mmCIF file of C-alpha atoms and ligand atoms in Angstrom:
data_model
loop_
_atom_site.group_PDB
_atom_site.id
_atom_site.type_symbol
_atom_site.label_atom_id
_atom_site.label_comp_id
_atom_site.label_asym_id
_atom_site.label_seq_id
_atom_site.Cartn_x
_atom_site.Cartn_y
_atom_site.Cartn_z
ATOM 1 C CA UNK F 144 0.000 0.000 0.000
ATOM 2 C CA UNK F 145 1.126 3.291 -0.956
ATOM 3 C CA UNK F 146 0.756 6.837 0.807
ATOM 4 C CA UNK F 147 0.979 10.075 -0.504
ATOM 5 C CA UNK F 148 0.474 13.399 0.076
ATOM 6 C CA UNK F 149 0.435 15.363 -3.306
ATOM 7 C CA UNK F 150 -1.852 15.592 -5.447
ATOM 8 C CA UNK F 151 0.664 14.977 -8.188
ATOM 9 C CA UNK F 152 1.702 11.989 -6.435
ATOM 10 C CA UNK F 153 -1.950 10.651 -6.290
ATOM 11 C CA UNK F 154 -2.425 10.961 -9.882
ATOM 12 C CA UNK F 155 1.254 9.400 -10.853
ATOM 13 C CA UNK F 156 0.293 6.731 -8.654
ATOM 14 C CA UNK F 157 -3.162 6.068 -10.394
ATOM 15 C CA UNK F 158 -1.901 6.596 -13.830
ATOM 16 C CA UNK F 159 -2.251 3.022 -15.533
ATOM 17 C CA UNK F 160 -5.776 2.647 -13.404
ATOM 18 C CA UNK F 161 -8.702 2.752 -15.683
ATOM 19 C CA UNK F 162 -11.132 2.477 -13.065
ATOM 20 C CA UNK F 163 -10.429 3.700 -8.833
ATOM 21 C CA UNK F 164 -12.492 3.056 -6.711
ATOM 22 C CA UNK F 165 -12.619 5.590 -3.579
ATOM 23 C CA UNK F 166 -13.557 5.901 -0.034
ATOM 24 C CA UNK F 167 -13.148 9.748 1.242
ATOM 25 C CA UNK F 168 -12.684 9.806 5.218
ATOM 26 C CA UNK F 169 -11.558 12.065 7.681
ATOM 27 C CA UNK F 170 -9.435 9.323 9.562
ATOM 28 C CA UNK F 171 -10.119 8.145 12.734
ATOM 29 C CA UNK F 172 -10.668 5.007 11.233
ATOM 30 C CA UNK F 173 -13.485 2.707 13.017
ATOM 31 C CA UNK F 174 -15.540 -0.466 11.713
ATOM 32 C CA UNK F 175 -17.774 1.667 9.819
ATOM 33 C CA UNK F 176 -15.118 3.417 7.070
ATOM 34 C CA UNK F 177 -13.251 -0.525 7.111
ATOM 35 C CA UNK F 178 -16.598 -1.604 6.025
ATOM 36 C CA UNK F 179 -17.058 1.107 3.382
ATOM 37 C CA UNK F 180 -13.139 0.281 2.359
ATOM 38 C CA UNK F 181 -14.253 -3.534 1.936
ATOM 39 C CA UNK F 182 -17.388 -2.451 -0.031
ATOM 40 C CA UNK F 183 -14.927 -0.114 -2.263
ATOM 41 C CA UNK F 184 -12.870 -2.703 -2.885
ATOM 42 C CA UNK F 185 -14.172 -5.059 -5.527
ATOM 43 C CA UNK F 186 -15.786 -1.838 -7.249
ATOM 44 C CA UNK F 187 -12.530 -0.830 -9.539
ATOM 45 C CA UNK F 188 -9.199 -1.928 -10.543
ATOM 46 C CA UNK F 189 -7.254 0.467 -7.865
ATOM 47 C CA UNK F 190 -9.053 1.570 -3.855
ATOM 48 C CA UNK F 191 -8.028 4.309 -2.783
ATOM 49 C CA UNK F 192 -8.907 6.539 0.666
ATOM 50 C CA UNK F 193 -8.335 9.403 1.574
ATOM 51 C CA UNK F 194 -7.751 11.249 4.961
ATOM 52 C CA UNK F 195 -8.201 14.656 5.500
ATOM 53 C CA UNK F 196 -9.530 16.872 8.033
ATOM 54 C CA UNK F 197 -11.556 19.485 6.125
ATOM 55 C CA UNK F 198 -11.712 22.633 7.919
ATOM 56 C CA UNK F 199 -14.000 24.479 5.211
ATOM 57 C CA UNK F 200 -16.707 21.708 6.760
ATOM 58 C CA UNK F 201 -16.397 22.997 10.016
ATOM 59 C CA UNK F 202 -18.083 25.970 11.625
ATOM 60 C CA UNK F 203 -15.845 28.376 13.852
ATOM 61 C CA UNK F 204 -17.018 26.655 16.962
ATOM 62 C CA UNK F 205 -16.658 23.225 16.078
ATOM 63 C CA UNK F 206 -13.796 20.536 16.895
ATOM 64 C CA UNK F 207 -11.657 20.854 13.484
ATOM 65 C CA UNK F 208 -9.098 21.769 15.987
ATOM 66 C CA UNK F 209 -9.510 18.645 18.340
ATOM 67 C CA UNK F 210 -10.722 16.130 16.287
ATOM 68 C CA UNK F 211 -8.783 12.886 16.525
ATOM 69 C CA UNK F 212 -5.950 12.497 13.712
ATOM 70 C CA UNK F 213 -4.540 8.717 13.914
ATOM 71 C CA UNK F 214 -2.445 8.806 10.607
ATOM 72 C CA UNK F 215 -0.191 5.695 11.445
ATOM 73 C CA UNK F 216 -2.949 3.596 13.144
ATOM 74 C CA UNK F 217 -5.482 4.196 10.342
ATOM 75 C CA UNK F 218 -2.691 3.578 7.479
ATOM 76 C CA UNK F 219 -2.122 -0.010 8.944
ATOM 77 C CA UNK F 220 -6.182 -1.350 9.300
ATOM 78 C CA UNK F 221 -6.555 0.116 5.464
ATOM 79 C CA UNK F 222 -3.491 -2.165 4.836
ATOM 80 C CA UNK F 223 -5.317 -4.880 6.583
ATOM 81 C CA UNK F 224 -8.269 -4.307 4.292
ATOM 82 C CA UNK F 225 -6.760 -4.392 1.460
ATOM 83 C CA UNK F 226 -6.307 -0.817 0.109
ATOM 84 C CA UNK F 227 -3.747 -0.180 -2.699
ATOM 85 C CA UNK F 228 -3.297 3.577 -2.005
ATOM 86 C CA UNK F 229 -3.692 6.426 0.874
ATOM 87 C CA UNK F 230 -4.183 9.849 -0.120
ATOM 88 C CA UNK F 231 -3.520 12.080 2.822
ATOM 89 C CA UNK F 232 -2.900 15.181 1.716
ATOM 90 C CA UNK F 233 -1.107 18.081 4.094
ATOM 91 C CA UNK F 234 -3.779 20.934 4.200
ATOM 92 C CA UNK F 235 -1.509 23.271 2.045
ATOM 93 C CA UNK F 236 -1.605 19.997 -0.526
ATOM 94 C CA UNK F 237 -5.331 20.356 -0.683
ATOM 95 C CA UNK F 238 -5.409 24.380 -0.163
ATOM 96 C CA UNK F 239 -2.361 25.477 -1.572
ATOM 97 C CA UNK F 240 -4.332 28.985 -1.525
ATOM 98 C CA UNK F 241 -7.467 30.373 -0.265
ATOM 99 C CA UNK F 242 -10.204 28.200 -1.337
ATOM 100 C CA UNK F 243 -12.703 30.625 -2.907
ATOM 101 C CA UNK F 244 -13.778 29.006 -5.372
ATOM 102 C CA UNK F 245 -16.445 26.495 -3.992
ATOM 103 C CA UNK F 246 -19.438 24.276 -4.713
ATOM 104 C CA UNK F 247 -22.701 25.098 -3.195
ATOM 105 C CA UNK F 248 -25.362 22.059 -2.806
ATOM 106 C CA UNK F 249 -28.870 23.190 -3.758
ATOM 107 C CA UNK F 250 -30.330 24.931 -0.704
ATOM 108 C CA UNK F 251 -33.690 22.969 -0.817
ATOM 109 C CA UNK F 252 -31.128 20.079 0.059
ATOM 110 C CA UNK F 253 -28.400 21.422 1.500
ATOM 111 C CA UNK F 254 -29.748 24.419 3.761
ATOM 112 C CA UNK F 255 -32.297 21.724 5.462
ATOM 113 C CA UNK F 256 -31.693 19.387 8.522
ATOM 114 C CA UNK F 257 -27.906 19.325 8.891
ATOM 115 C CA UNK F 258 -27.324 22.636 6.681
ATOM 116 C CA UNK F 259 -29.530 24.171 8.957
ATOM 117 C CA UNK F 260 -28.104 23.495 11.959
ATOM 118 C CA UNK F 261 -24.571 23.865 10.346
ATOM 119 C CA UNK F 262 -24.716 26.566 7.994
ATOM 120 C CA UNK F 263 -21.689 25.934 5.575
ATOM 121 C CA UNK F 264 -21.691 22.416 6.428
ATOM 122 C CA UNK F 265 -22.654 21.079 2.749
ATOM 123 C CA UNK F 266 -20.570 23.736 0.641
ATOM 124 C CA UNK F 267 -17.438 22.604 2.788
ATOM 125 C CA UNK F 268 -18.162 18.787 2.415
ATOM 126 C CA UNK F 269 -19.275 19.060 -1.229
ATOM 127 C CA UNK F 270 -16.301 21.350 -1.750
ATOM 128 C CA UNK F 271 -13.736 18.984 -0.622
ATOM 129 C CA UNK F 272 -15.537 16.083 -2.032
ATOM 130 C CA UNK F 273 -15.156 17.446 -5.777
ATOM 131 C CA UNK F 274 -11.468 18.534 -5.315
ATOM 132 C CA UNK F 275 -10.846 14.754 -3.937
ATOM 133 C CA UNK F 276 -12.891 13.822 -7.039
ATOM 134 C CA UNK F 277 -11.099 15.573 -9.624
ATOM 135 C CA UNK F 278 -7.485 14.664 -7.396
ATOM 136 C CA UNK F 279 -8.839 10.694 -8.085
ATOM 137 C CA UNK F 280 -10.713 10.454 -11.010
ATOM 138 C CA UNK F 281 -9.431 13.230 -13.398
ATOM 139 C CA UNK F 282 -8.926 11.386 -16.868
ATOM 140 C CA UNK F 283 -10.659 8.584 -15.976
ATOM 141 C CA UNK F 284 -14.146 7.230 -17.836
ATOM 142 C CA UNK F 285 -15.121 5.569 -14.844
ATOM 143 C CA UNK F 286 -15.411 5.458 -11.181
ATOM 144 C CA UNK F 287 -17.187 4.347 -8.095
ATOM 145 C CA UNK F 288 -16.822 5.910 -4.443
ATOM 146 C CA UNK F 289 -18.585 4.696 -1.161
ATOM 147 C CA UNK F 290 -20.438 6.733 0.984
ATOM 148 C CA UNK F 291 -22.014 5.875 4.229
ATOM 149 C CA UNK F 292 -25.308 5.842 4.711
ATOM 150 C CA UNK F 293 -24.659 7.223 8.880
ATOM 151 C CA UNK F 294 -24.729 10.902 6.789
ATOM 152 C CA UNK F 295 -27.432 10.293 5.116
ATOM 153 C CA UNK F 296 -27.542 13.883 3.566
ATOM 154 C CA UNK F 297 -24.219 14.068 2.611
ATOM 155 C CA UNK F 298 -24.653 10.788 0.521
ATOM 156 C CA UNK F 299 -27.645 12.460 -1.184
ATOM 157 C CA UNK F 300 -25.527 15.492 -1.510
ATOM 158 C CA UNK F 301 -23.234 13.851 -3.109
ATOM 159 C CA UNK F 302 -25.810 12.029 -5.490
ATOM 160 C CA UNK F 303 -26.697 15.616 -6.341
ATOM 161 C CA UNK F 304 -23.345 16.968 -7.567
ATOM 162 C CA UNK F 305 -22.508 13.814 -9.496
ATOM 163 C CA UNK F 306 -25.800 14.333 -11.327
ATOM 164 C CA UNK F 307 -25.342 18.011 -11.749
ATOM 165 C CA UNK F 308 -21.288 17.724 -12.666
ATOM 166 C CA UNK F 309 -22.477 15.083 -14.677
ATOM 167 C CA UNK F 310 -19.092 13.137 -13.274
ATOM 168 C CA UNK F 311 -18.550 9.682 -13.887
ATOM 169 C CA UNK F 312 -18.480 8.121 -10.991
ATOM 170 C CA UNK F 313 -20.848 5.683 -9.340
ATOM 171 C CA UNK F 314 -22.047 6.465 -5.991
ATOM 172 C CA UNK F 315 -22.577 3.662 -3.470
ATOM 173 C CA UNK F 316 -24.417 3.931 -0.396
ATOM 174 C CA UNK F 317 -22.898 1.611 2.711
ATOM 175 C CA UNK F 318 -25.335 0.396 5.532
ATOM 176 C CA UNK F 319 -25.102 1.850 9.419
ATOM 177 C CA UNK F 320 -22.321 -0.003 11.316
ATOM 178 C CA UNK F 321 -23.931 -0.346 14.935
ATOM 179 C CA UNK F 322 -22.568 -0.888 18.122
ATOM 180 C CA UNK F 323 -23.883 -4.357 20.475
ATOM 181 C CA UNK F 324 -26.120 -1.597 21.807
ATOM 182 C CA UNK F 325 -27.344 -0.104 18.639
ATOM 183 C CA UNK F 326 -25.393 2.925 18.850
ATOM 184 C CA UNK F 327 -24.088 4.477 15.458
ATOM 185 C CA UNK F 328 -20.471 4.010 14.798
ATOM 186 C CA UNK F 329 -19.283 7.473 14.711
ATOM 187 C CA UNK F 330 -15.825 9.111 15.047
ATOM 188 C CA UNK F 331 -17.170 11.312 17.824
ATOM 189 C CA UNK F 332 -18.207 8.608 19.924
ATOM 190 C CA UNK F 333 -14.990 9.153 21.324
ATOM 191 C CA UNK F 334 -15.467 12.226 23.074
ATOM 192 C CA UNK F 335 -18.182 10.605 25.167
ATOM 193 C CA UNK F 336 -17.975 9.830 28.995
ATOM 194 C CA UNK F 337 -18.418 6.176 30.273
ATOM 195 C CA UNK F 338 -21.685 7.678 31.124
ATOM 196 C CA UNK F 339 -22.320 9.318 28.225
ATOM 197 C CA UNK F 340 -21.748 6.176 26.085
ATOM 198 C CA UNK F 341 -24.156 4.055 27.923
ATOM 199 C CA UNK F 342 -26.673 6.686 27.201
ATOM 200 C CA UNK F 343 -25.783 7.115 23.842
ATOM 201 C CA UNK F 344 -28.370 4.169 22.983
ATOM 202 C CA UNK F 345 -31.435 6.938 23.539
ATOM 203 C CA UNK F 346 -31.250 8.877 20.355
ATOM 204 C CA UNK F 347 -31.621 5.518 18.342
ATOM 205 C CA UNK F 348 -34.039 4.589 20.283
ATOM 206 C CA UNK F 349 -36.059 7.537 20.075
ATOM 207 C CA UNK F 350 -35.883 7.688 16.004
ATOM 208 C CA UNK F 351 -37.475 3.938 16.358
ATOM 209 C CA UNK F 352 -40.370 5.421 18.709
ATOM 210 C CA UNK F 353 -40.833 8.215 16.029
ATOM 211 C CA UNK F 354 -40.686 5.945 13.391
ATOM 212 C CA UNK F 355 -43.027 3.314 14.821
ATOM 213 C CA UNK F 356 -45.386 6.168 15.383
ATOM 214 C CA UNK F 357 -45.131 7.527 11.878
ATOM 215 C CA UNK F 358 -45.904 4.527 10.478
ATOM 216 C CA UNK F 359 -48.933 3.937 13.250
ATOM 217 C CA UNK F 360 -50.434 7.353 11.475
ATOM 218 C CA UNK F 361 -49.690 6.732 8.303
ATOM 219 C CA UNK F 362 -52.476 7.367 6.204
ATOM 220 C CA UNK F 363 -52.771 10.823 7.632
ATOM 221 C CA UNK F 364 -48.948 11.346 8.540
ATOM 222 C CA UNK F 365 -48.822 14.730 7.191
ATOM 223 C CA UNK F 366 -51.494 15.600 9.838
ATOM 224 C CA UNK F 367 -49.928 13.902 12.734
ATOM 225 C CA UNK F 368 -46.142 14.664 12.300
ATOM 226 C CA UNK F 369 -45.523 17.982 13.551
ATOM 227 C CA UNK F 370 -47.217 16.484 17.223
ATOM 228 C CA UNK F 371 -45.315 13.551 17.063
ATOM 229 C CA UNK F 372 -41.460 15.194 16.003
ATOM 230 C CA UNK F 373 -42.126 17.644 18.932
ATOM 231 C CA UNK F 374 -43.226 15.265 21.263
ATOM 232 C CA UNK F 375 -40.085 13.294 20.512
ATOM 233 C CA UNK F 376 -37.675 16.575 20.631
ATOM 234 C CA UNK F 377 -39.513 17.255 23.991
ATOM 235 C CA UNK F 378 -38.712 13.002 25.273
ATOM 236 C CA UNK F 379 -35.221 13.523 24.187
ATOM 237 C CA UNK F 380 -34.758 16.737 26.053
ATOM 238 C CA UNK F 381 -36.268 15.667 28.967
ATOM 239 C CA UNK F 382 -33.831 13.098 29.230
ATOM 240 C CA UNK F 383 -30.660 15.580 29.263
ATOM 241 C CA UNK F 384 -30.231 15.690 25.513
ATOM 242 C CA UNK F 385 -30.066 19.088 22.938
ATOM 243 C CA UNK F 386 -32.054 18.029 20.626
ATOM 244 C CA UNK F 387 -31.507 19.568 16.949
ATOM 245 C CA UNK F 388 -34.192 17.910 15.185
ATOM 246 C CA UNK F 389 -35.684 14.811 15.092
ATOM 247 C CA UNK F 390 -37.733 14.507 12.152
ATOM 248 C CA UNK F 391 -39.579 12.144 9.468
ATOM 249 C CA UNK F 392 -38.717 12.781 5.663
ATOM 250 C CA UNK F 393 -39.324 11.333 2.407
ATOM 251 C CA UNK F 394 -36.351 9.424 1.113
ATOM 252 C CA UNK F 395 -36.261 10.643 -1.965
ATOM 253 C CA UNK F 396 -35.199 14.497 -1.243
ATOM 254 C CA UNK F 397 -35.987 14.928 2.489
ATOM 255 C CA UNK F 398 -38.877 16.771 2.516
ATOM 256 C CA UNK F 399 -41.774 16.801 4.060
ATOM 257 C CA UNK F 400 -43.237 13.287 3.220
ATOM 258 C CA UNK F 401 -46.941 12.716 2.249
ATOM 259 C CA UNK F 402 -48.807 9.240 2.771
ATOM 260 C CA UNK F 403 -47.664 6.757 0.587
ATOM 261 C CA UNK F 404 -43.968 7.987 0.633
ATOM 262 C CA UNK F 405 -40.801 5.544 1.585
ATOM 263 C CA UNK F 406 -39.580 7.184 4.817
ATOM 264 C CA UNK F 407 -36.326 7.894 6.835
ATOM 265 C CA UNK F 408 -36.072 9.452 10.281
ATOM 266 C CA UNK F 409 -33.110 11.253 10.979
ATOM 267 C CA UNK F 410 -31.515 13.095 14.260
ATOM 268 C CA UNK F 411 -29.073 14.805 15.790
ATOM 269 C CA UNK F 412 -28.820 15.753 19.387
ATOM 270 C CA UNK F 413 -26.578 16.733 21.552
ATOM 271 C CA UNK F 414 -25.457 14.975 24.759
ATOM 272 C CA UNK F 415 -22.921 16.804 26.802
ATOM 273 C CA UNK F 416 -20.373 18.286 24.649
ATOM 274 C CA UNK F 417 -20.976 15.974 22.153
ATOM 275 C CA UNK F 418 -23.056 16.129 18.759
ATOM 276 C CA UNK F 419 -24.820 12.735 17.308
ATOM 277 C CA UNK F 420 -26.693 12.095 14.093
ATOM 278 C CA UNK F 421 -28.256 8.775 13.342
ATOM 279 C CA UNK F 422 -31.240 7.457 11.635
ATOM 280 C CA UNK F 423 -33.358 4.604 10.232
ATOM 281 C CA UNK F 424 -34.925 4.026 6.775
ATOM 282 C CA UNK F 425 -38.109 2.669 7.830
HETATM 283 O O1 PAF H 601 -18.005 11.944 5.876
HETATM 284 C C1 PAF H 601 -16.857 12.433 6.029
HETATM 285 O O2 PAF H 601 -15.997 11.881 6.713
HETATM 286 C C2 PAF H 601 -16.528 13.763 5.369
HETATM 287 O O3 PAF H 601 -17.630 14.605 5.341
HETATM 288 C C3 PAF H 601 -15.929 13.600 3.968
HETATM 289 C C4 PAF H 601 -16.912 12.979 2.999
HETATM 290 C C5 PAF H 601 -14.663 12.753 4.038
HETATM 291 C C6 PAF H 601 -15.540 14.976 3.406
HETATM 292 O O4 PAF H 601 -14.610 15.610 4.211
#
């Protein structure tokens, strides 16, 4: 396995691949990227990851500063899975100046839910995203990359800009990897106290109440669902959380869903210090 930093590296490396296959991260490696790596994998003739800490994703207040960068122990399980090449670029690799040149995600997408509660968010991520595109796939007629589906936006974000770019890449969606408990796999599970973890369990288990209960009212669920997402919120909070949202969307774009419509609840809450997002295609 190979790692380099460059972009000019990255594309001497991939230059008799006809077809990469890609798995973005932001390191920290747990069982949920290996899974996305293994899914990569069989997808193209050359898997590559990346690792990079994208500040333009975070907002002023958030951990970009603090969040966990395990270079050495995340190179070796991507070696255990099987990946041909690491592309960790330094941040003046990536941003050699100023990026002000960006991509902003539809707002009826990308200003909802997450974008809402993390203005930015999207335009960062999808910003990144189509720089580590064109760093992997430039000169290439085809491609796949793996997305989880734990940011379930993002992966329709993404599903968005190939579409618009029209880029050539195939976008794969990778299932939840849970905990014993049922708790998301997430990077920032880390910052949570013993406590904390054991608690973590509630926001799950509050998108299955409000997902239950969606589906209890669904012939008139547009009706019913502002009661039952506040009455959830209210649960949540009651039990120590800060909730963001907890909501019930159709699938297909994440609005407001009407009877009839394949569903997914999503959340994010806060629980100490700490910011979750889960949810549950039901
Ligand atoms: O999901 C992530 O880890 C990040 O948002 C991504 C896609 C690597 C872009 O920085």
């Amino acid at each position: 396995m190979k790692i380099v930093h460059s972009i000019e590296e990255l594309r001497l490396q991939l230059a008799n691949a006809q077809c990469p296959s890609f798995v973005p991260t932001m390191g920290n490696l747990h069982a949920g990227h290996l899974a996305l790596v293994r899914q990569a994998k069989p997808l193209g003739d050359c898997m590559v990851a990346s690792i990079f800490v994208n500040r333009l994703q975070f907002l002023p207040h958030e951990d970009f500063d603090s969040y966990p960068r395990t270079l050495q122990e995340d190179c070796a399980k991507l070696e255990a899975e099987g990946c041909d090449l690491v592309f960790a670029p330094r941040e003046s690799d990536l941003y050699p100046q100023p990026q002000t040149v960006k991509v902003h995600p539809d707002a009826s997408l990308g200003d909802i839910l997450e974008g809402h509660f993390r203005p930015g968010f999207f335009t960062g991520v999808s910003t990144v995203v189509m720089k580590l595109f064109m760093s992997v796939f430039a000169g290439k007629a085809q491609g796949a990359a793996v997305f989880g589906k734990k940011d379930y936006q993002q992966l329709m974000v993404i599903r968005q800009l190939v579409k618009q770019f029209a880029l050539p890449i195939d976008i794969h969606g990778s299932e939840i990897i849970r905990a014993e408990d049922g708790l998301a796999l997430s990077s920032r599970n880390g910052y949570l106290s013993e406590t904390e973890r054991q608690q973590a369990i509630e926001l799950h288990l509050a998108l299955r109440d409000l997902g239950r209960q969606a589906q209890a009212s669904a012939h008139a669920l547009a009706e019913h669902l502002p009661a039952l997402e506040a009455r959830a919120l209210q649960d949540l909070q009651a039990r120590g959380w800060q909730p963001d949202y907890l909501t019930v969307r159709r699938r297909e774009d994440l609005q407001i869903p009407q009877a009839g419509d394949a569903l997914v609840v999503l959340g994010a809450a806060r629980l100490g210090k700490t910011r979750l997002i889960d949810n549950l295609e039901i």
